Amino acid sequence: MPDLRTAATALRAYRIAQARLLRNPANPLRRRQYDDTAYTLCVLMGKRDATEAAAVAERLLAASSADTKANRARRTRTTIP
C-alpha cells in the first residue's frame, strides 16, 4: 500500500486536473496534466483505470481517517490515575 500522504496528494492532483480538463476539454496542456496525474494515481494504487484507482484511494484514505478517529476516541476515554 502506498504512503497515505502520497496517496492523498496524488488523488488531490488527479481531481484538480480532472476538473480543469472538464472546464477546458480542448486544451492539450490540460489533457496532458490529466493523463499524467491519472497515470501516477494508477501506478500508486495498482490499477489500470483512473476512476477505479481514485475510488481505491478514496476508500484507503477514508479507512485511515476512521481508524485515526477511533484511536483518538479510545485514548480520550482512557483516564490516567
PDB file as gemmi writes it, atoms N, CA and C in Angstrom:
CRYST1    1.000    1.000    1.000  90.00  90.00  90.00 P 1                      
ATOM      1  N   MET A   1       0.842  -1.181   0.000  1.00  0.00           N  
ATOM      2  CA  MET A   1       0.000   0.000   0.000  1.00  0.00           C  
ATOM      3  C   MET A   1       0.888   1.246   0.000  1.00  0.00           C  
ATOM      4  N   PRO A   2       0.444   2.270  -0.694  1.00  0.00           N  
ATOM      5  CA  PRO A   2       1.231   3.496  -0.736  1.00  0.00           C  
ATOM      6  C   PRO A   2       1.133   4.276   0.576  1.00  0.00           C  
ATOM      7  N   ASP A   3       2.097   5.136   0.774  1.00  0.00           N  
ATOM      8  CA  ASP A   3       2.060   6.056   1.896  1.00  0.00           C  
ATOM      9  C   ASP A   3       0.784   6.882   1.794  1.00  0.00           C  
ATOM     10  N   LEU A   4       0.104   7.099   2.912  1.00  0.00           N  
ATOM     11  CA  LEU A   4      -1.183   7.795   2.893  1.00  0.00           C  
ATOM     12  C   LEU A   4      -1.064   9.231   2.386  1.00  0.00           C  
ATOM     13  N   ARG A   5      -0.014   9.923   2.778  1.00  0.00           N  
ATOM     14  CA  ARG A   5       0.168  11.298   2.294  1.00  0.00           C  
ATOM     15  C   ARG A   5       0.399  11.326   0.792  1.00  0.00           C  
ATOM     16  N   THR A   6       1.162  10.372   0.301  1.00  0.00           N  
ATOM     17  CA  THR A   6       1.420  10.291  -1.136  1.00  0.00           C  
ATOM     18  C   THR A   6       0.127  10.006  -1.883  1.00  0.00           C  
ATOM     19  N   ALA A   7      -0.667   9.087  -1.359  1.00  0.00           N  
ATOM     20  CA  ALA A   7      -1.955   8.763  -1.990  1.00  0.00           C  
ATOM     21  C   ALA A   7      -2.884   9.969  -1.973  1.00  0.00           C  
ATOM     22  N   ALA A   8      -2.925  10.684  -0.865  1.00  0.00           N  
ATOM     23  CA  ALA A   8      -3.789  11.863  -0.767  1.00  0.00           C  
ATOM     24  C   ALA A   8      -3.348  12.945  -1.740  1.00  0.00           C  
ATOM     25  N   THR A   9      -2.049  13.153  -1.846  1.00  0.00           N  
ATOM     26  CA  THR A   9      -1.519  14.153  -2.767  1.00  0.00           C  
ATOM     27  C   THR A   9      -1.824  13.786  -4.208  1.00  0.00           C  
ATOM     28  N   ALA A  10      -1.631  12.525  -4.558  1.00  0.00           N  
ATOM     29  CA  ALA A  10      -1.901  12.073  -5.924  1.00  0.00           C  
ATOM     30  C   ALA A  10      -3.386  12.166  -6.256  1.00  0.00           C  
ATOM     31  N   LEU A  11      -4.228  11.806  -5.313  1.00  0.00           N  
ATOM     32  CA  LEU A  11      -5.672  11.887  -5.530  1.00  0.00           C  
ATOM     33  C   LEU A  11      -6.113  13.338  -5.711  1.00  0.00           C  
ATOM     34  N   ARG A  12      -5.583  14.225  -4.883  1.00  0.00           N  
ATOM     35  CA  ARG A  12      -5.928  15.643  -4.993  1.00  0.00           C  
ATOM     36  C   ARG A  12      -5.473  16.209  -6.346  1.00  0.00           C  
ATOM     37  N   ALA A  13      -4.258  15.871  -6.771  1.00  0.00           N  
ATOM     38  CA  ALA A  13      -3.750  16.341  -8.070  1.00  0.00           C  
ATOM     39  C   ALA A  13      -4.610  15.814  -9.211  1.00  0.00           C  
ATOM     40  N   TYR A  14      -5.021  14.553  -9.110  1.00  0.00           N  
ATOM     41  CA  TYR A  14      -5.879  13.951 -10.124  1.00  0.00           C  
ATOM     42  C   TYR A  14      -7.222  14.669 -10.202  1.00  0.00           C  
ATOM     43  N   ARG A  15      -7.842  14.919  -9.057  1.00  0.00           N  
ATOM     44  CA  ARG A  15      -9.155  15.594  -9.034  1.00  0.00           C  
ATOM     45  C   ARG A  15      -9.059  17.028  -9.582  1.00  0.00           C  
ATOM     46  N   ILE A  16      -7.986  17.728  -9.265  1.00  0.00           N  
ATOM     47  CA  ILE A  16      -7.794  19.090  -9.791  1.00  0.00           C  
ATOM     48  C   ILE A  16      -7.614  19.050 -11.301  1.00  0.00           C  
ATOM     49  N   ALA A  17      -6.772  18.144 -11.778  1.00  0.00           N  
ATOM     50  CA  ALA A  17      -6.539  18.024 -13.222  1.00  0.00           C  
ATOM     51  C   ALA A  17      -7.820  17.619 -13.947  1.00  0.00           C  
ATOM     52  N   GLN A  18      -8.595  16.751 -13.331  1.00  0.00           N  
ATOM     53  CA  GLN A  18      -9.859  16.305 -13.911  1.00  0.00           C  
ATOM     54  C   GLN A  18     -10.824  17.485 -14.048  1.00  0.00           C  
ATOM     55  N   ALA A  19     -10.942  18.289 -13.016  1.00  0.00           N  
ATOM     56  CA  ALA A  19     -11.841  19.451 -13.044  1.00  0.00           C  
ATOM     57  C   ALA A  19     -11.382  20.462 -14.089  1.00  0.00           C  
ATOM     58  N   ARG A  20     -10.084  20.689 -14.180  1.00  0.00           N  
ATOM     59  CA  ARG A  20      -9.560  21.636 -15.169  1.00  0.00           C  
ATOM     60  C   ARG A  20      -9.824  21.148 -16.591  1.00  0.00           C  
ATOM     61  N   LEU A  21      -9.665  19.862 -16.799  1.00  0.00           N  
ATOM     62  CA  LEU A  21      -9.921  19.307 -18.123  1.00  0.00           C  
ATOM     63  C   LEU A  21     -11.397  19.410 -18.484  1.00  0.00           C  
ATOM     64  N   LEU A  22     -12.260  19.191 -17.530  1.00  0.00           N  
ATOM     65  CA  LEU A  22     -13.693  19.308 -17.796  1.00  0.00           C  
ATOM     66  C   LEU A  22     -14.084  20.742 -18.154  1.00  0.00           C  
ATOM     67  N   ARG A  23     -13.404  21.710 -17.551  1.00  0.00           N  
ATOM     68  CA  ARG A  23     -13.684  23.115 -17.870  1.00  0.00           C  
ATOM     69  C   ARG A  23     -13.165  23.513 -19.245  1.00  0.00           C  
ATOM     70  N   ASN A  24     -12.099  22.860 -19.703  1.00  0.00           N  
ATOM     71  CA  ASN A  24     -11.488  23.224 -20.982  1.00  0.00           C  
ATOM     72  C   ASN A  24     -10.998  21.960 -21.696  1.00  0.00           C  
ATOM     73  N   PRO A  25     -11.906  21.149 -22.235  1.00  0.00           N  
ATOM     74  CA  PRO A  25     -11.533  19.845 -22.799  1.00  0.00           C  
ATOM     75  C   PRO A  25     -10.657  19.909 -24.056  1.00  0.00           C  
ATOM     76  N   ALA A  26     -10.637  21.034 -24.746  1.00  0.00           N  
ATOM     77  CA  ALA A  26      -9.834  21.135 -25.972  1.00  0.00           C  
ATOM     78  C   ALA A  26      -8.392  21.557 -25.701  1.00  0.00           C  
ATOM     79  N   ASN A  27      -8.062  21.887 -24.461  1.00  0.00           N  
ATOM     80  CA  ASN A  27      -6.730  22.368 -24.125  1.00  0.00           C  
ATOM     81  C   ASN A  27      -5.758  21.189 -24.000  1.00  0.00           C  
ATOM     82  N   PRO A  28      -4.740  21.120 -24.871  1.00  0.00           N  
ATOM     83  CA  PRO A  28      -3.809  19.983 -24.825  1.00  0.00           C  
ATOM     84  C   PRO A  28      -2.985  19.930 -23.532  1.00  0.00           C  
ATOM     85  N   LEU A  29      -2.685  21.089 -22.951  1.00  0.00           N  
ATOM     86  CA  LEU A  29      -1.942  21.099 -21.687  1.00  0.00           C  
ATOM     87  C   LEU A  29      -2.771  20.473 -20.580  1.00  0.00           C  
ATOM     88  N   ARG A  30      -4.049  20.811 -20.513  1.00  0.00           N  
ATOM     89  CA  ARG A  30      -4.940  20.229 -19.505  1.00  0.00           C  
ATOM     90  C   ARG A  30      -5.074  18.718 -19.702  1.00  0.00           C  
ATOM     91  N   ARG A  31      -5.131  18.274 -20.938  1.00  0.00           N  
ATOM     92  CA  ARG A  31      -5.214  16.834 -21.235  1.00  0.00           C  
ATOM     93  C   ARG A  31      -3.953  16.128 -20.757  1.00  0.00           C  
ATOM     94  N   ARG A  32      -2.793  16.714 -21.024  1.00  0.00           N  
ATOM     95  CA  ARG A  32      -1.533  16.101 -20.613  1.00  0.00           C  
ATOM     96  C   ARG A  32      -1.429  16.050 -19.088  1.00  0.00           C  
ATOM     97  N   GLN A  33      -1.833  17.130 -18.420  1.00  0.00           N  
ATOM     98  CA  GLN A  33      -1.809  17.139 -16.954  1.00  0.00           C  
ATOM     99  C   GLN A  33      -2.738  16.066 -16.386  1.00  0.00           C  
ATOM    100  N   TYR A  34      -3.907  15.946 -16.964  1.00  0.00           N  
ATOM    101  CA  TYR A  34      -4.849  14.910 -16.512  1.00  0.00           C  
ATOM    102  C   TYR A  34      -4.247  13.520 -16.721  1.00  0.00           C  
ATOM    103  N   ASP A  35      -3.720  13.280 -17.916  1.00  0.00           N  
ATOM    104  CA  ASP A  35      -3.131  11.969 -18.210  1.00  0.00           C  
ATOM    105  C   ASP A  35      -1.985  11.638 -17.257  1.00  0.00           C  
ATOM    106  N   ASP A  36      -1.137  12.623 -16.968  1.00  0.00           N  
ATOM    107  CA  ASP A  36      -0.016  12.397 -16.057  1.00  0.00           C  
ATOM    108  C   ASP A  36      -0.479  12.066 -14.644  1.00  0.00           C  
ATOM    109  N   THR A  37      -1.452  12.826 -14.150  1.00  0.00           N  
ATOM    110  CA  THR A  37      -1.930  12.563 -12.791  1.00  0.00           C  
ATOM    111  C   THR A  37      -2.702  11.248 -12.720  1.00  0.00           C  
ATOM    112  N   ALA A  38      -3.430  10.929 -13.773  1.00  0.00           N  
ATOM    113  CA  ALA A  38      -4.155   9.655 -13.810  1.00  0.00           C  
ATOM    114  C   ALA A  38      -3.174   8.485 -13.796  1.00  0.00           C  
ATOM    115  N   TYR A  39      -2.112   8.597 -14.586  1.00  0.00           N  
ATOM    116  CA  TYR A  39      -1.098   7.546 -14.634  1.00  0.00           C  
ATOM    117  C   TYR A  39      -0.447   7.359 -13.255  1.00  0.00           C  
ATOM    118  N   THR A  40      -0.072   8.468 -12.624  1.00  0.00           N  
ATOM    119  CA  THR A  40       0.558   8.401 -11.300  1.00  0.00           C  
ATOM    120  C   THR A  40      -0.359   7.715 -10.294  1.00  0.00           C  
ATOM    121  N   LEU A  41      -1.613   8.104 -10.288  1.00  0.00           N  
ATOM    122  CA  LEU A  41      -2.577   7.511  -9.361  1.00  0.00           C  
ATOM    123  C   LEU A  41      -2.751   6.020  -9.638  1.00  0.00           C  
ATOM    124  N   CYS A  42      -2.815   5.652 -10.896  1.00  0.00           N  
ATOM    125  CA  CYS A  42      -2.962   4.238 -11.256  1.00  0.00           C  
ATOM    126  C   CYS A  42      -1.768   3.415 -10.779  1.00  0.00           C  
ATOM    127  N   VAL A  43      -0.570   3.930 -10.980  1.00  0.00           N  
ATOM    128  CA  VAL A  43       0.628   3.211 -10.543  1.00  0.00           C  
ATOM    129  C   VAL A  43       0.636   3.069  -9.022  1.00  0.00           C  
ATOM    130  N   LEU A  44       0.330   4.151  -8.316  1.00  0.00           N  
ATOM    131  CA  LEU A  44       0.315   4.099  -6.849  1.00  0.00           C  
ATOM    132  C   LEU A  44      -0.690   3.083  -6.310  1.00  0.00           C  
ATOM    133  N   MET A  45      -1.862   3.054  -6.922  1.00  0.00           N  
ATOM    134  CA  MET A  45      -2.929   2.207  -6.406  1.00  0.00           C  
ATOM    135  C   MET A  45      -2.951   0.820  -7.046  1.00  0.00           C  
ATOM    136  N   GLY A  46      -2.093   0.589  -8.026  1.00  0.00           N  
ATOM    137  CA  GLY A  46      -2.018  -0.721  -8.658  1.00  0.00           C  
ATOM    138  C   GLY A  46      -3.222  -1.043  -9.519  1.00  0.00           C  
ATOM    139  N   LYS A  47      -3.756  -0.048 -10.173  1.00  0.00           N  
ATOM    140  CA  LYS A  47      -4.933  -0.229 -11.026  1.00  0.00           C  
ATOM    141  C   LYS A  47      -4.642   0.294 -12.426  1.00  0.00           C  
ATOM    142  N   ARG A  48      -5.400  -0.195 -13.400  1.00  0.00           N  
ATOM    143  CA  ARG A  48      -5.217   0.254 -14.781  1.00  0.00           C  
ATOM    144  C   ARG A  48      -6.179   1.354 -15.185  1.00  0.00           C  
ATOM    145  N   ASP A  49      -7.225   1.533 -14.414  1.00  0.00           N  
ATOM    146  CA  ASP A  49      -8.249   2.521 -14.729  1.00  0.00           C  
ATOM    147  C   ASP A  49      -8.199   3.643 -13.687  1.00  0.00           C  
ATOM    148  N   ALA A  50      -8.143   4.889 -14.159  1.00  0.00           N  
ATOM    149  CA  ALA A  50      -8.008   6.024 -13.243  1.00  0.00           C  
ATOM    150  C   ALA A  50      -9.218   6.159 -12.325  1.00  0.00           C  
ATOM    151  N   THR A  51     -10.399   5.914 -12.827  1.00  0.00           N  
ATOM    152  CA  THR A  51     -11.596   6.010 -11.996  1.00  0.00           C  
ATOM    153  C   THR A  51     -11.548   4.985 -10.869  1.00  0.00           C  
ATOM    154  N   GLU A  52     -11.134   3.784 -11.202  1.00  0.00           N  
ATOM    155  CA  GLU A  52     -11.007   2.733 -10.188  1.00  0.00           C  
ATOM    156  C   GLU A  52      -9.891   3.064  -9.189  1.00  0.00           C  
ATOM    157  N   ALA A  53      -8.775   3.586  -9.689  1.00  0.00           N  
ATOM    158  CA  ALA A  53      -7.665   3.970  -8.817  1.00  0.00           C  
ATOM    159  C   ALA A  53      -8.097   5.062  -7.842  1.00  0.00           C  
ATOM    160  N   ALA A  54      -8.869   6.027  -8.331  1.00  0.00           N  
ATOM    161  CA  ALA A  54      -9.362   7.098  -7.464  1.00  0.00           C  
ATOM    162  C   ALA A  54     -10.291   6.537  -6.394  1.00  0.00           C  
ATOM    163  N   ALA A  55     -11.147   5.615  -6.767  1.00  0.00           N  
ATOM    164  CA  ALA A  55     -12.070   5.003  -5.806  1.00  0.00           C  
ATOM    165  C   ALA A  55     -11.302   4.231  -4.732  1.00  0.00           C  
ATOM    166  N   VAL A  56     -10.271   3.500  -5.134  1.00  0.00           N  
ATOM    167  CA  VAL A  56      -9.462   2.743  -4.176  1.00  0.00           C  
ATOM    168  C   VAL A  56      -8.742   3.709  -3.237  1.00  0.00           C  
ATOM    169  N   ALA A  57      -8.198   4.785  -3.782  1.00  0.00           N  
ATOM    170  CA  ALA A  57      -7.508   5.779  -2.952  1.00  0.00           C  
ATOM    171  C   ALA A  57      -8.475   6.413  -1.955  1.00  0.00           C  
ATOM    172  N   GLU A  58      -9.668   6.738  -2.403  1.00  0.00           N  
ATOM    173  CA  GLU A  58     -10.660   7.324  -1.504  1.00  0.00           C  
ATOM    174  C   GLU A  58     -11.038   6.367  -0.379  1.00  0.00           C  
ATOM    175  N   ARG A  59     -11.206   5.093  -0.708  1.00  0.00           N  
ATOM    176  CA  ARG A  59     -11.527   4.103   0.332  1.00  0.00           C  
ATOM    177  C   ARG A  59     -10.373   3.953   1.320  1.00  0.00           C  
ATOM    178  N   LEU A  60      -9.155   3.934   0.809  1.00  0.00           N  
ATOM    179  CA  LEU A  60      -7.974   3.818   1.662  1.00  0.00           C  
ATOM    180  C   LEU A  60      -7.886   4.995   2.625  1.00  0.00           C  
ATOM    181  N   LEU A  61      -8.073   6.197   2.107  1.00  0.00           N  
ATOM    182  CA  LEU A  61      -7.988   7.391   2.940  1.00  0.00           C  
ATOM    183  C   LEU A  61      -9.145   7.459   3.938  1.00  0.00           C  
ATOM    184  N   ALA A  62     -10.323   7.053   3.520  1.00  0.00           N  
ATOM    185  CA  ALA A  62     -11.475   7.047   4.427  1.00  0.00           C  
ATOM    186  C   ALA A  62     -11.265   6.046   5.559  1.00  0.00           C  
ATOM    187  N   ALA A  63     -10.752   4.872   5.235  1.00  0.00           N  
ATOM    188  CA  ALA A  63     -10.497   3.856   6.258  1.00  0.00           C  
ATOM    189  C   ALA A  63      -9.432   4.335   7.236  1.00  0.00           C  
ATOM    190  N   SER A  64      -8.413   4.976   6.718  1.00  0.00           N  
ATOM    191  CA  SER A  64      -7.356   5.502   7.576  1.00  0.00           C  
ATOM    192  C   SER A  64      -7.894   6.586   8.491  1.00  0.00           C  
ATOM    193  N   SER A  65      -8.746   7.438   7.956  1.00  0.00           N  
ATOM    194  CA  SER A  65      -9.346   8.503   8.751  1.00  0.00           C  
ATOM    195  C   SER A  65     -10.232   7.929   9.853  1.00  0.00           C  
ATOM    196  N   ALA A  66     -10.996   6.916   9.529  1.00  0.00           N  
ATOM    197  CA  ALA A  66     -11.864   6.280  10.513  1.00  0.00           C  
ATOM    198  C   ALA A  66     -11.036   5.621  11.616  1.00  0.00           C  
ATOM    199  N   ASP A  67      -9.930   4.964  11.234  1.00  0.00           N  
ATOM    200  CA  ASP A  67      -9.053   4.340  12.228  1.00  0.00           C  
ATOM    201  C   ASP A  67      -8.448   5.389  13.154  1.00  0.00           C  
ATOM    202  N   THR A  68      -8.028   6.503  12.576  1.00  0.00           N  
ATOM    203  CA  THR A  68      -7.433   7.575  13.371  1.00  0.00           C  
ATOM    204  C   THR A  68      -8.441   8.138  14.358  1.00  0.00           C  
ATOM    205  N   LYS A  69      -9.668   8.359  13.911  1.00  0.00           N  
ATOM    206  CA  LYS A  69     -10.705   8.885  14.795  1.00  0.00           C  
ATOM    207  C   LYS A  69     -11.027   7.903  15.913  1.00  0.00           C  
ATOM    208  N   ALA A  70     -11.079   6.621  15.578  1.00  0.00           N  
ATOM    209  CA  ALA A  70     -11.371   5.607  16.593  1.00  0.00           C  
ATOM    210  C   ALA A  70     -10.253   5.546  17.628  1.00  0.00           C  
ATOM    211  N   ASN A  71      -9.009   5.645  17.183  1.00  0.00           N  
ATOM    212  CA  ASN A  71      -7.876   5.622  18.113  1.00  0.00           C  
ATOM    213  C   ASN A  71      -7.889   6.845  19.028  1.00  0.00           C  
ATOM    214  N   ARG A  72      -8.222   8.009  18.475  1.00  0.00           N  
ATOM    215  CA  ARG A  72      -8.300   9.218  19.294  1.00  0.00           C  
ATOM    216  C   ARG A  72      -9.407   9.096  20.338  1.00  0.00           C  
ATOM    217  N   ALA A  73     -10.545   8.566  19.927  1.00  0.00           N  
ATOM    218  CA  ALA A  73     -11.661   8.401  20.861  1.00  0.00           C  
ATOM    219  C   ALA A  73     -11.287   7.418  21.964  1.00  0.00           C  
ATOM    220  N   ARG A  74     -10.589   6.363  21.610  1.00  0.00           N  
ATOM    221  CA  ARG A  74     -10.171   5.368  22.593  1.00  0.00           C  
ATOM    222  C   ARG A  74      -9.206   5.993  23.599  1.00  0.00           C  
ATOM    223  N   ARG A  75      -8.272   6.813  23.117  1.00  0.00           N  
ATOM    224  CA  ARG A  75      -7.316   7.469  24.016  1.00  0.00           C  
ATOM    225  C   ARG A  75      -8.007   8.487  24.917  1.00  0.00           C  
ATOM    226  N   THR A  76      -9.012   9.151  24.410  1.00  0.00           N  
ATOM    227  CA  THR A  76      -9.740  10.137  25.193  1.00  0.00           C  
ATOM    228  C   THR A  76     -10.498   9.477  26.343  1.00  0.00           C  
ATOM    229  N   ARG A  77     -11.036   8.289  26.098  1.00  0.00           N  
ATOM    230  CA  ARG A  77     -11.791   7.571  27.141  1.00  0.00           C  
ATOM    231  C   ARG A  77     -10.878   7.022  28.219  1.00  0.00           C  
ATOM    232  N   THR A  78      -9.625   6.799  27.905  1.00  0.00           N  
ATOM    233  CA  THR A  78      -8.689   6.257  28.891  1.00  0.00           C  
ATOM    234  C   THR A  78      -8.288   7.348  29.861  1.00  0.00           C  
ATOM    235  N   THR A  79      -8.509   7.054  31.132  1.00  0.00           N  
ATOM    236  CA  THR A  79      -8.155   8.045  32.158  1.00  0.00           C  
ATOM    237  C   THR A  79      -6.831   7.667  32.785  1.00  0.00           C  
ATOM    238  N   ILE A  80      -6.074   8.665  33.118  1.00  0.00           N  
ATOM    239  CA  ILE A  80      -4.781   8.431  33.766  1.00  0.00           C  
ATOM    240  C   ILE A  80      -4.951   8.746  35.236  1.00  0.00           C  
ATOM    241  N   PRO A  81      -4.610   7.785  36.114  1.00  0.00           N  
ATOM    242  CA  PRO A  81      -4.788   8.000  37.573  1.00  0.00           C  
ATOM    243  C   PRO A  81      -3.852   9.042  38.133  1.00  0.00           C  
TER     244      PRO A  81                                                      
END                                                                             
